[in-house]
Structures are given as C-alpha cells and as structure tokens.
Coordinates of N, CA and C in Angstrom, one line a residue:
M57 N -56.1 -34.0 -12.0 CA -55.5 -35.4 -12.0 C -54.6 -35.6 -10.8
E58 N -54.7 -36.8 -10.2 CA -53.9 -37.2 -9.1 C -52.4 -37.1 -9.4
L59 N -51.6 -36.6 -8.5 CA -50.2 -36.5 -8.7 C -49.5 -37.5 -7.8
F60 N -48.6 -38.3 -8.4 CA -47.9 -39.3 -7.6 C -46.4 -38.9 -7.4
Y61 N -45.9 -39.2 -6.2 CA -44.5 -38.9 -5.9 C -43.6 -40.1 -6.3
I62 N -42.8 -39.9 -7.3 CA -41.9 -41.0 -7.8 C -40.5 -40.4 -7.9
P63 N -39.7 -40.6 -6.8 CA -38.4 -39.9 -6.8 C -37.5 -40.3 -7.9
Q64 N -37.6 -41.5 -8.5 CA -36.7 -41.9 -9.5 C -37.0 -41.4 -10.9
L65 N -38.1 -40.6 -11.1 CA -38.4 -40.0 -12.4 C -37.3 -39.1 -12.9
K66 N -36.9 -39.4 -14.2 CA -35.8 -38.6 -14.7 C -36.1 -38.1 -16.2
E67 N -36.0 -39.1 -17.1 CA -36.0 -38.7 -18.5 C -37.2 -39.2 -19.3
I68 N -37.5 -38.5 -20.4 CA -38.5 -39.0 -21.3 C -38.1 -40.3 -22.0
G69 N -39.1 -41.2 -22.1 CA -38.8 -42.5 -22.7 C -38.4 -43.6 -21.8
C70 N -38.0 -43.3 -20.6 CA -37.5 -44.4 -19.7 C -38.7 -45.1 -19.1
E71 N -38.5 -46.4 -18.8 CA -39.6 -47.2 -18.1 C -39.1 -47.4 -16.7
M72 N -40.0 -47.4 -15.8 CA -39.7 -47.6 -14.4 C -40.7 -48.5 -13.7
E73 N -40.3 -49.1 -12.6 CA -41.2 -49.8 -11.7 C -41.6 -49.0 -10.6
I74 N -42.9 -48.9 -10.3 CA -43.4 -48.2 -9.1 C -43.9 -49.3 -8.1
S75 N -43.5 -49.2 -6.9 CA -43.9 -50.2 -5.9 C -44.4 -49.4 -4.6
G76 N -44.7 -50.2 -3.6 CA -45.0 -49.6 -2.3 C -46.4 -48.9 -2.4
A77 N -46.5 -47.9 -1.5 CA -47.8 -47.2 -1.4 C -48.3 -46.6 -2.6
E78 N -47.4 -46.0 -3.5 CA -47.8 -45.4 -4.7 C -48.4 -46.4 -5.7
A79 N -47.8 -47.6 -5.8 CA -48.3 -48.6 -6.6 C -49.7 -49.1 -6.1
R80 N -49.8 -49.3 -4.8 CA -51.1 -49.7 -4.3 C -52.2 -48.6 -4.5
H81 N -51.8 -47.4 -4.4 CA -52.8 -46.3 -4.7 C -53.2 -46.3 -6.1
I82 N -52.3 -46.5 -7.0 CA -52.6 -46.5 -8.5 C -53.5 -47.7 -8.8
A83 N -53.2 -48.9 -8.2 CA -53.9 -50.1 -8.6 C -55.2 -50.3 -7.8
R84 N -55.1 -50.2 -6.5 CA -56.2 -50.6 -5.6 C -57.2 -49.4 -5.4
V85 N -56.7 -48.2 -5.1 CA -57.6 -47.1 -4.8 C -58.2 -46.5 -6.0
L86 N -57.3 -46.1 -7.0 CA -57.8 -45.4 -8.2 C -58.2 -46.4 -9.3
R87 N -57.7 -47.6 -9.2 CA -58.1 -48.7 -10.1 C -57.7 -48.3 -11.5
H88 N -56.5 -47.8 -11.7 CA -56.0 -47.5 -13.0 C -55.7 -48.8 -13.8
K89 N -55.7 -48.7 -15.1 CA -55.4 -49.9 -15.9 C -54.3 -49.5 -16.9
A90 N -53.7 -50.6 -17.4 CA -52.6 -50.4 -18.4 C -53.2 -49.5 -19.6
G91 N -52.4 -48.5 -20.0 CA -52.8 -47.6 -21.0 C -53.3 -46.2 -20.5
D92 N -53.6 -46.2 -19.1 CA -54.0 -44.9 -18.5 C -52.8 -44.0 -18.4
D93 N -53.0 -42.7 -18.5 CA -52.0 -41.6 -18.3 C -52.2 -41.2 -16.8
V94 N -51.0 -40.9 -16.2 CA -51.0 -40.3 -14.9 C -49.9 -39.3 -14.8
L95 N -50.0 -38.4 -13.8 CA -48.9 -37.4 -13.5 C -48.1 -37.8 -12.3
G96 N -46.8 -37.5 -12.4 CA -45.9 -37.8 -11.3 C -44.9 -36.7 -11.2
T97 N -44.3 -36.6 -10.0 CA -43.2 -35.6 -9.7 C -42.1 -36.3 -9.0
N98 N -40.9 -35.8 -9.2 CA -39.7 -36.4 -8.5 C -39.5 -35.5 -7.2
G99 N -40.3 -34.5 -6.9 CA -40.1 -33.7 -5.8 C -39.0 -32.7 -5.9
A100 N -38.4 -32.6 -7.1 CA -37.3 -31.7 -7.4 C -37.7 -30.6 -8.3
G101 N -39.0 -30.3 -8.5 CA -39.5 -29.2 -9.3 C -39.9 -29.6 -10.7
E102 N -39.9 -30.9 -11.0 CA -40.3 -31.3 -12.3 C -41.6 -32.2 -12.3
E103 N -42.4 -32.1 -13.3 CA -43.6 -32.8 -13.4 C -43.5 -33.7 -14.7
F104 N -44.1 -34.9 -14.6 CA -44.0 -35.9 -15.7 C -45.4 -36.4 -16.0
R105 N -45.5 -36.7 -17.3 CA -46.7 -37.4 -17.7 C -46.3 -38.8 -18.1
L106 N -47.0 -39.8 -17.5 CA -46.6 -41.2 -17.7 C -47.7 -42.0 -18.3
V107 N -47.4 -43.1 -19.0 CA -48.4 -44.0 -19.4 C -48.2 -45.3 -18.7
L108 N -49.2 -45.9 -18.1 CA -49.0 -47.2 -17.4 C -48.9 -48.3 -18.4
K109 N -47.9 -49.2 -18.2 CA -47.7 -50.3 -19.1 C -48.2 -51.6 -18.4
K110 N -48.0 -51.7 -17.1 CA -48.5 -52.9 -16.4 C -49.0 -52.5 -15.1
V111 N -50.1 -53.0 -14.6 CA -50.7 -52.6 -13.4 C -51.0 -53.9 -12.6
A112 N -50.3 -54.1 -11.5 CA -50.6 -55.2 -10.5 C -50.8 -54.6 -9.2
Q113 N -51.3 -55.4 -8.2 CA -51.6 -54.9 -6.9 C -50.4 -54.3 -6.2
E114 N -49.2 -54.8 -6.4 CA -48.0 -54.3 -5.7 C -47.0 -53.8 -6.6
R115 N -47.2 -53.8 -7.9 CA -46.2 -53.5 -8.9 C -46.8 -52.8 -10.1
V116 N -46.3 -51.6 -10.4 CA -46.8 -50.9 -11.6 C -45.6 -50.6 -12.4
V117 N -45.7 -50.7 -13.7 CA -44.6 -50.3 -14.7 C -45.2 -49.2 -15.5
A118 N -44.4 -48.1 -15.6 CA -44.9 -46.9 -16.3 C -43.7 -46.4 -17.2
Q119 N -44.1 -45.7 -18.3 CA -43.1 -45.1 -19.2 C -43.4 -43.6 -19.2
V120 N -42.3 -42.8 -19.2 CA -42.3 -41.4 -19.2 C -42.6 -40.9 -20.6
L121 N -43.7 -40.1 -20.8 CA -44.0 -39.5 -22.1 C -43.6 -38.1 -22.2
E122 N -43.6 -37.4 -21.1 CA -43.4 -35.9 -21.1 C -42.8 -35.5 -19.8
K123 N -41.9 -34.5 -19.9 CA -41.3 -33.9 -18.7 C -41.4 -32.4 -18.9
R124 N -41.8 -31.7 -17.8 CA -41.9 -30.2 -17.8 C -41.6 -29.6 -16.5
P125 N -41.1 -28.4 -16.4 CA -40.9 -27.8 -15.1 C -42.2 -27.6 -14.4
G126 N -42.2 -27.7 -13.1 CA -43.4 -27.5 -12.3 C -43.8 -26.0 -12.4
S127 N -45.1 -25.8 -12.6 CA -45.6 -24.4 -12.8 C -46.3 -23.8 -11.6
R128 N -46.4 -24.5 -10.5 CA -47.2 -24.1 -9.3 C -46.4 -23.8 -8.1
E129 N -45.1 -23.6 -8.3 CA -44.2 -23.3 -7.2 C -44.0 -21.8 -7.0
P130 N -43.8 -21.3 -5.7 CA -43.5 -19.9 -5.5 C -42.2 -19.5 -6.2
N131 N -42.1 -18.2 -6.5 CA -40.9 -17.6 -7.1 C -39.8 -17.3 -6.1
H132 N -40.2 -17.3 -4.9 CA -39.2 -17.0 -3.8 C -39.0 -18.3 -2.9
R133 N -37.8 -18.3 -2.3 CA -37.5 -19.4 -1.4 C -37.8 -19.0 0.0
L134 N -38.8 -19.6 0.6 CA -39.2 -19.3 2.0 C -38.9 -20.5 2.9
V135 N -38.1 -20.3 3.9 CA -37.8 -21.4 4.8 C -38.4 -21.0 6.2
L136 N -39.1 -22.0 6.8 CA -39.7 -21.8 8.1 C -38.8 -22.5 9.2
A137 N -38.3 -21.7 10.1 CA -37.7 -22.3 11.3 C -38.7 -22.3 12.4
Q138 N -39.1 -23.5 12.8 CA -40.2 -23.7 13.7 C -39.7 -24.4 15.0
A139 N -39.9 -23.7 16.2 CA -39.5 -24.4 17.4 C -40.4 -25.7 17.6
V140 N -39.7 -26.7 18.2 CA -40.4 -27.9 18.4 C -41.6 -27.7 19.3
L141 N -42.7 -28.3 18.9 CA -44.0 -28.1 19.7 C -44.4 -29.4 20.3
K142 N -45.4 -29.3 21.2 CA -45.9 -30.5 21.9 C -46.8 -31.3 21.0
G143 N -46.9 -32.6 21.4 CA -47.8 -33.5 20.7 C -47.5 -33.6 19.2
D144 N -48.6 -33.5 18.4 CA -48.5 -33.6 16.9 C -48.6 -32.3 16.2
K145 N -48.4 -31.2 17.0 CA -48.6 -29.9 16.4 C -47.6 -29.5 15.3
L146 N -46.4 -30.0 15.5 CA -45.4 -29.8 14.4 C -45.8 -30.4 13.1
A147 N -46.4 -31.6 13.2 CA -46.9 -32.2 11.9 C -48.0 -31.4 11.3
E148 N -48.8 -30.8 12.1 CA -49.9 -29.9 11.6 C -49.3 -28.7 10.8
V149 N -48.2 -28.1 11.4 CA -47.5 -27.0 10.8 C -46.9 -27.4 9.4
V150 N -46.2 -28.6 9.5 CA -45.5 -29.0 8.2 C -46.6 -29.3 7.1
E151 N -47.7 -29.9 7.5 CA -48.7 -30.1 6.5 C -49.2 -28.8 5.8
S152 N -49.5 -27.8 6.7 CA -50.1 -26.6 6.2 C -49.1 -25.8 5.4
V153 N -47.9 -25.6 5.9 CA -46.9 -24.8 5.2 C -46.4 -25.4 3.9
T154 N -46.4 -26.7 3.9 CA -46.1 -27.4 2.6 C -47.1 -27.1 1.6
E155 N -48.4 -27.2 1.9 CA -49.4 -26.8 1.0 C -49.3 -25.4 0.5
L156 N -48.9 -24.5 1.4 CA -48.8 -23.1 1.1 C -47.6 -22.8 0.2
G157 N -46.5 -23.5 0.3 CA -45.4 -23.3 -0.6 C -44.0 -23.1 0.0
V158 N -43.8 -23.5 1.3 CA -42.4 -23.3 1.8 C -41.5 -24.3 1.2
D159 N -40.2 -23.9 1.2 CA -39.1 -24.7 0.6 C -38.5 -25.7 1.6
E160 N -38.5 -25.3 2.9 CA -37.9 -26.1 3.9 C -38.5 -25.8 5.3
V161 N -38.5 -26.7 6.1 CA -38.9 -26.5 7.5 C -37.7 -27.0 8.4
I162 N -37.2 -26.1 9.3 CA -36.1 -26.4 10.2 C -36.6 -26.4 11.6
P163 N -36.7 -27.6 12.2 CA -37.1 -27.6 13.6 C -35.9 -27.2 14.5
F164 N -36.2 -26.5 15.6 CA -35.1 -26.1 16.5 C -35.6 -26.1 17.9
I165 N -34.7 -26.1 18.9 CA -35.0 -26.1 20.3 C -34.4 -24.8 20.8
C166 N -35.2 -24.2 21.8 CA -34.7 -23.0 22.5 C -35.2 -23.2 24.0
E167 N -35.0 -22.1 24.7 CA -35.2 -22.2 26.2 C -36.5 -22.7 26.6
R168 N -37.6 -22.3 26.0 CA -38.9 -22.6 26.5 C -39.6 -23.8 25.7
V169 N -38.8 -24.5 24.9 CA -39.4 -25.7 24.2 C -39.6 -26.8 25.3
V170 N -40.8 -27.4 25.2 CA -41.1 -28.5 26.1 C -41.4 -29.8 25.3
G171 N -41.6 -29.6 24.0 CA -41.9 -30.8 23.2 C -40.6 -31.5 22.8
R172 N -40.7 -32.7 22.3 CA -39.6 -33.5 21.9 C -39.7 -33.9 20.4
L173 N -38.6 -34.0 19.7 CA -38.6 -34.5 18.4 C -37.8 -35.8 18.3
T174 N -38.5 -36.9 18.4 CA -37.8 -38.2 18.3 C -37.6 -38.6 16.9
E175 N -36.8 -39.6 16.6 CA -36.6 -40.0 15.3 C -37.9 -40.5 14.6
S176 N -38.7 -41.1 15.3 CA -40.0 -41.6 14.7 C -40.9 -40.4 14.3
K177 N -40.9 -39.3 15.2 CA -41.6 -38.1 14.9 C -41.0 -37.4 13.7
Y178 N -39.7 -37.4 13.6 CA -39.0 -36.8 12.4 C -39.4 -37.5 11.1
R179 N -39.4 -38.8 11.1 CA -39.8 -39.6 10.0 C -41.3 -39.3 9.6
R180 N -42.1 -39.1 10.6 CA -43.5 -38.8 10.4 C -43.6 -37.4 9.7
L181 N -42.8 -36.5 10.1 CA -42.8 -35.1 9.4 C -42.5 -35.3 7.9
E182 N -41.5 -36.1 7.6 CA -41.1 -36.3 6.2 C -42.3 -36.9 5.4
G183 N -43.0 -37.9 6.0 CA -44.2 -38.5 5.4 C -45.3 -37.5 5.2
V184 N -45.5 -36.6 6.2 CA -46.5 -35.6 6.1 C -46.2 -34.6 5.0
A185 N -45.0 -34.3 4.8 CA -44.6 -33.4 3.8 C -44.8 -34.0 2.4
V186 N -44.6 -35.3 2.2 CA -44.9 -35.9 1.0 C -46.3 -35.9 0.7
S187 N -47.2 -36.3 1.7 CA -48.6 -36.3 1.4 C -49.1 -34.9 1.1
A188 N -48.6 -33.9 1.8 CA -49.1 -32.5 1.6 C -48.7 -32.0 0.2
M189 N -47.5 -32.4 -0.2 CA -47.0 -32.0 -1.6 C -47.9 -32.6 -2.6
K190 N -48.3 -33.8 -2.5 CA -49.1 -34.5 -3.5 C -50.5 -33.9 -3.5
S191 N -51.1 -33.7 -2.3 CA -52.5 -33.2 -2.3 C -52.6 -31.8 -2.8
S192 N -51.5 -31.0 -2.7 CA -51.6 -29.6 -3.2 C -51.0 -29.5 -4.6
T193 N -50.6 -30.7 -5.2 CA -50.1 -30.8 -6.5 C -48.8 -29.9 -6.7
R194 N -48.0 -29.8 -5.7 CA -46.7 -29.2 -5.8 C -45.7 -30.1 -6.4
T195 N -44.7 -29.6 -7.0 CA -43.6 -30.4 -7.6 C -42.3 -30.3 -6.8
V196 N -42.2 -29.6 -5.8 CA -41.1 -29.5 -4.9 C -41.4 -30.1 -3.5
L197 N -40.7 -31.0 -3.1 CA -40.9 -31.6 -1.8 C -40.0 -30.8 -0.8
P198 N -40.7 -30.1 0.1 CA -39.9 -29.4 1.1 C -39.0 -30.3 2.0
R199 N -37.9 -29.8 2.2 CA -36.9 -30.5 3.0 C -37.3 -30.3 4.5
I200 N -37.2 -31.4 5.3 CA -37.4 -31.3 6.7 C -36.0 -31.3 7.3
G201 N -35.5 -30.2 7.8 CA -34.1 -30.1 8.3 C -34.0 -30.9 9.6
R202 N -32.7 -31.3 9.9 CA -32.5 -32.0 11.1 C -32.6 -31.0 12.3
L203 N -32.9 -31.5 13.4 CA -33.1 -30.6 14.6 C -31.8 -29.9 14.9
V204 N -31.9 -28.6 15.2 CA -30.8 -27.8 15.6 C -31.1 -27.1 16.9
D205 N -30.0 -26.7 17.6 CA -30.2 -25.9 18.8 C -30.3 -24.4 18.5
F206 N -30.5 -23.6 19.5 CA -30.7 -22.1 19.2 C -29.5 -21.5 18.6
D207 N -28.3 -21.9 19.1 CA -27.1 -21.3 18.5 C -26.9 -21.8 17.1
G208 N -27.2 -23.1 16.8 CA -27.1 -23.6 15.5 C -28.0 -22.9 14.5
L209 N -29.2 -22.5 15.0 CA -30.1 -21.8 14.1 C -29.6 -20.4 13.8
R210 N -29.0 -19.7 14.8 CA -28.5 -18.4 14.5 C -27.3 -18.4 13.5
E211 N -26.6 -19.5 13.5 CA -25.4 -19.6 12.6 C -25.8 -19.6 11.1
V212 N -27.0 -20.0 10.8 CA -27.5 -20.1 9.4 C -28.2 -18.8 9.0
F213 N -28.4 -17.9 9.9 CA -29.0 -16.6 9.5 C -28.3 -16.0 8.3
S214 N -27.0 -16.1 8.3 CA -26.2 -15.4 7.2 C -26.4 -16.0 5.8
D215 N -27.1 -17.2 5.8 CA -27.4 -17.8 4.5 C -28.6 -17.2 3.8
F216 N -29.3 -16.3 4.5 CA -30.6 -15.8 4.0 C -30.4 -14.3 3.7
D217 N -31.3 -13.8 2.7 CA -31.3 -12.4 2.4 C -32.0 -11.6 3.5
Q218 N -33.0 -12.3 4.2 CA -33.7 -11.7 5.3 C -34.2 -12.7 6.3
V219 N -34.0 -12.4 7.5 CA -34.6 -13.3 8.6 C -35.5 -12.5 9.4
I220 N -36.8 -13.0 9.5 CA -37.8 -12.3 10.2 C -38.3 -13.2 11.4
V221 N -38.4 -12.6 12.6 CA -38.8 -13.3 13.8 C -40.2 -12.8 14.2
A222 N -41.2 -13.7 14.3 CA -42.4 -13.3 14.9 C -42.3 -13.2 16.4
Y223 N -42.6 -12.1 17.0 CA -42.4 -11.9 18.5 C -43.7 -11.3 19.1
E224 N -44.3 -11.9 20.0 CA -45.6 -11.5 20.6 C -45.4 -10.2 21.3
E225 N -44.2 -9.8 21.8 CA -44.0 -8.6 22.5 C -43.8 -7.4 21.6
E226 N -43.6 -7.6 20.3 CA -43.4 -6.6 19.4 C -44.8 -6.1 19.0
R227 N -45.1 -4.8 19.3 CA -46.5 -4.3 19.2 C -46.7 -3.4 18.0
R228 N -45.6 -2.7 17.6 CA -45.7 -1.6 16.6 C -45.4 -2.0 15.2
T229 N -44.4 -3.0 15.0 CA -43.9 -3.2 13.6 C -44.6 -4.4 13.0
A230 N -45.4 -4.2 12.0 CA -46.2 -5.3 11.4 C -45.2 -6.1 10.4
L231 N -45.5 -7.3 10.1 CA -44.8 -8.1 9.2 C -44.7 -7.4 7.8
A232 N -45.8 -6.9 7.4 CA -45.8 -6.2 6.1 C -44.8 -5.1 6.0
K233 N -44.5 -4.4 7.1 CA -43.6 -3.3 7.1 C -42.2 -3.7 7.1
V234 N -41.8 -4.9 7.6 CA -40.4 -5.3 7.7 C -40.0 -6.1 6.5
L235 N -41.0 -6.7 5.8 CA -40.6 -7.6 4.7 C -40.0 -6.9 3.5
N236 N -38.9 -7.3 3.1 CA -38.2 -6.8 1.9 C -38.7 -7.5 0.7
R237 N -39.5 -6.9 -0.1 CA -40.0 -7.5 -1.3 C -39.0 -7.8 -2.4
N238 N -37.8 -7.3 -2.3 CA -36.8 -7.4 -3.3 C -35.8 -8.5 -3.0
V239 N -36.0 -9.4 -2.1 CA -35.1 -10.5 -1.8 C -35.7 -11.8 -2.2
N240 N -34.9 -12.8 -2.4 CA -35.4 -14.1 -2.9 C -35.3 -15.2 -1.9
K241 N -34.5 -15.1 -0.8 CA -34.3 -16.1 0.1 C -34.6 -15.6 1.6
I242 N -35.7 -16.1 2.1 CA -36.2 -15.5 3.4 C -36.4 -16.7 4.4
M243 N -36.0 -16.4 5.6 CA -36.3 -17.3 6.7 C -37.3 -16.6 7.7
L244 N -38.4 -17.4 8.1 CA -39.3 -17.0 9.1 C -39.0 -17.8 10.3
V245 N -39.0 -17.2 11.5 CA -38.7 -17.9 12.7 C -39.9 -17.8 13.7
I246 N -40.4 -18.9 14.1 CA -41.5 -19.0 15.0 C -41.2 -19.7 16.2
G247 N -41.5 -19.1 17.4 CA -41.0 -19.7 18.7 C -42.0 -20.8 19.2
P248 N -41.7 -21.3 20.4 CA -42.5 -22.4 21.0 C -43.7 -21.8 21.7
E249 N -44.4 -22.7 22.3 CA -45.7 -22.3 23.0 C -45.5 -21.2 24.0
G250 N -44.4 -21.2 24.7 CA -44.1 -20.2 25.7 C -43.4 -18.9 25.1
G251 N -43.2 -18.9 23.9 CA -42.5 -17.7 23.2 C -41.0 -17.7 23.5
F252 N -40.4 -16.7 22.9 CA -39.0 -16.5 23.1 C -38.7 -15.7 24.3
T253 N -37.5 -15.9 24.9 CA -37.1 -15.0 26.0 C -36.6 -13.7 25.5
P254 N -36.6 -12.6 26.2 CA -36.0 -11.4 25.8 C -34.5 -11.5 25.3
E255 N -33.8 -12.4 26.1 CA -32.4 -12.6 25.7 C -32.2 -13.3 24.4
E256 N -33.1 -14.2 24.0 CA -33.1 -14.9 22.7 C -33.4 -13.9 21.6
I257 N -34.4 -13.0 21.9 CA -34.7 -12.0 20.9 C -33.5 -11.1 20.6
E258 N -32.8 -10.7 21.7 CA -31.6 -9.9 21.5 C -30.5 -10.6 20.8
K259 N -30.3 -11.8 21.0 CA -29.3 -12.6 20.3 C -29.6 -12.7 18.8
M260 N -30.9 -13.0 18.5 CA -31.3 -13.1 17.1 C -31.2 -11.7 16.4
S261 N -31.5 -10.7 17.1 CA -31.4 -9.3 16.5 C -29.9 -9.0 16.2
D262 N -29.0 -9.4 17.1 CA -27.6 -9.2 16.9 C -27.1 -10.0 15.8
A263 N -27.7 -11.1 15.5 CA -27.3 -11.9 14.3 C -27.9 -11.5 13.0
G264 N -28.7 -10.4 13.0 CA -29.2 -9.8 11.8 C -30.7 -10.0 11.6
A265 N -31.4 -10.6 12.5 CA -32.9 -10.8 12.3 C -33.6 -9.6 12.7
V266 N -34.8 -9.4 12.1 CA -35.7 -8.4 12.4 C -37.0 -9.0 13.0
C267 N -37.5 -8.3 14.0 CA -38.7 -8.8 14.7 C -40.0 -8.1 14.2
C268 N -41.1 -8.8 14.2 CA -42.3 -8.2 13.7 C -43.5 -8.7 14.6
S269 N -44.6 -8.1 14.4 CA -45.9 -8.4 15.0 C -46.8 -9.1 14.0
L270 N -47.6 -10.1 14.5 CA -48.6 -10.7 13.7 C -50.0 -10.2 14.0
G271 N -50.1 -9.1 14.7 CA -51.4 -8.5 15.0 C -51.6 -8.4 16.5
P272 N -52.7 -7.8 16.9 CA -52.9 -7.5 18.3 C -53.4 -8.7 19.2
R273 N -53.7 -9.8 18.5 CA -54.2 -11.0 19.3 C -53.1 -12.0 19.4
R274 N -53.0 -12.7 20.6 CA -52.0 -13.7 20.8 C -52.4 -15.0 20.0
L275 N -51.5 -15.5 19.3 CA -51.7 -16.7 18.4 C -50.9 -17.8 19.0
R276 N -51.5 -19.0 18.9 CA -50.8 -20.2 19.2 C -49.6 -20.3 18.2
S277 N -48.6 -21.0 18.6 CA -47.4 -21.1 17.8 C -47.7 -21.7 16.4
E278 N -48.5 -22.8 16.3 CA -48.8 -23.4 15.0 C -49.7 -22.4 14.2
T279 N -50.5 -21.6 14.8 CA -51.3 -20.7 14.1 C -50.4 -19.5 13.5
A280 N -49.5 -19.1 14.4 CA -48.6 -18.0 14.0 C -47.7 -18.5 12.8
A281 N -47.3 -19.7 12.7 CA -46.5 -20.2 11.6 C -47.3 -20.1 10.3
I282 N -48.5 -20.7 10.4 CA -49.3 -20.7 9.1 C -49.7 -19.3 8.7
A283 N -50.0 -18.4 9.7 CA -50.4 -17.0 9.3 C -49.2 -16.3 8.7
A284 N -48.0 -16.4 9.3 CA -46.8 -15.7 8.8 C -46.4 -16.2 7.4
V285 N -46.4 -17.5 7.2 CA -46.1 -18.0 5.9 C -47.1 -17.5 4.9
S286 N -48.4 -17.5 5.2 CA -49.4 -17.0 4.3 C -49.2 -15.5 4.0
I287 N -48.9 -14.7 5.0 CA -48.7 -13.3 4.8 C -47.5 -13.0 3.9
V288 N -46.4 -13.7 4.1 CA -45.2 -13.4 3.3 C -45.4 -13.8 1.9
L289 N -46.0 -15.0 1.7 CA -46.2 -15.5 0.3 C -47.2 -14.6 -0.5
N290 N -48.2 -14.1 0.3 CA -49.2 -13.2 -0.4 C -48.5 -11.9 -0.7
L291 N -47.7 -11.3 0.2 CA -47.1 -10.0 -0.1 C -46.0 -10.1 -1.2
L292 N -45.5 -11.3 -1.4 CA -44.5 -11.5 -2.5 C -45.2 -11.9 -3.8
G293 N -46.5 -12.0 -3.8 CA -47.2 -12.3 -5.0 C -47.2 -13.8 -5.3
D294 N -46.9 -14.7 -4.4 CA -46.8 -16.1 -4.6 C -48.0 -16.8 -4.1
L295 N -49.0 -16.1 -3.6 CA -50.2 -16.7 -3.1 C -51.4 -15.8 -3.4
G296 N -52.4 -16.4 -4.1 CA -53.6 -15.6 -4.4 C -53.3 -14.6 -5.6

C-alpha cells in the first residue's frame, strides 16, 4: 500500500486536512474515494492507518483509525557525513542512503571540495529524502543537517559511539574489521571527489575516528557512500 507523508499525524480518532502534493496524489494520481483506507507516517517513526472522509482535487479529509510503531527501521542509528559533491550527486546519495536506512545526512566542506550547496539545493535534498522515505515505506524521515566545515564536523565526533572514515589510501584495514558491532550510534565519513588530504586524515584520527578501506578498487564518492552504508547496515543485521 502507498505510504503518505503527513507530518501532523498524531492520535487515533483525530480528523485532519491533507493538502498540497499529498492531497493531489491521493485524489488525482491514485484516485482514492471517500471510505478508502490509506497508510501515513509522520516521519517520526510512527505509522498510521487512516480512512478518507472527503476527497477533492486539492483537499482531502481523513480520520486516524490506528497508530503503531514503524517496523521497518534499523535498530542502530547510522549517520552519514558526506562531503559536498558536484552537480546533483549529493541528491543521488541522499536518495539511496535514505532508502537503505540512515538516520541523518550531514553535508560538509573540506579542502578538496569543489561543489557548492546553495539553499535551493539544500531544500531539494530535503524533498529527495521525503520521496525516498515514502518509496521505501520507511517511517523515519532522515534529517538533512546544515552544512558544516571540516572543524565543525570533527567537533561532533564525540557525540557518536564510533566514527569511521572511508579512505582510499588505507589498503589493509577493511570496514568489516573496524566496525564495532556492539555500538548503537555510528557516523560514516565520506570525502569529496578528490579525497581527503593526509592532514585531514590525521586530524580526524586525532579526534577519535578510525580509517578503513572499501576494497582494492577506487570508488567514486557517491558510490563509496552507498557501499559503506550498505556494508555497515548489513554487518549490524539491519539489512538483508
């Protein structure tokens, strides 16, 4: 069943008005009628069953029949810190890692970043996250953090049980070897197209991060992000 994103969803029995894109999708695309049941989420980990009371082209009224915790979310909190990329590549990353199950994406800038994150691009990332959450039937909407610089990124390392940096010059230590399966809050750090400088790697290591390899082949930054998230969630038992 299609899952709709309705942030105002709260309690059983309440009636609410749905407008905008979600109302148009219900009425025009799926052609639902009054009396139909639909599923919705507030993006905060809860799933709702609703019955449609009124359906118009731009306005839908629904009543909440049932509320339950989302059952398709990972058991661990995985945050991806992704260097800003050129073009629309950051949106591609957000779409894929949202579907996989990340809790948050933090864009950052470092020495070799050449892409830019404008306010319009940032808003696009938020929209991409919403669409990916719905298509994958997740019930948690990943947060898109505000842009931080390299020093600002290192300052939040202490908020996590483990910080792992994918580094193309690390040849011996695989991600599977460094991942601590007994922690709950993990940050993955993926660099820009040109990679991290040795000085940046040293500073992140001094701040408590561990470096790992993603294999013998050089990966594009967006590929590395998707691969690393997949590996971690799989090793933690949250994927497959």
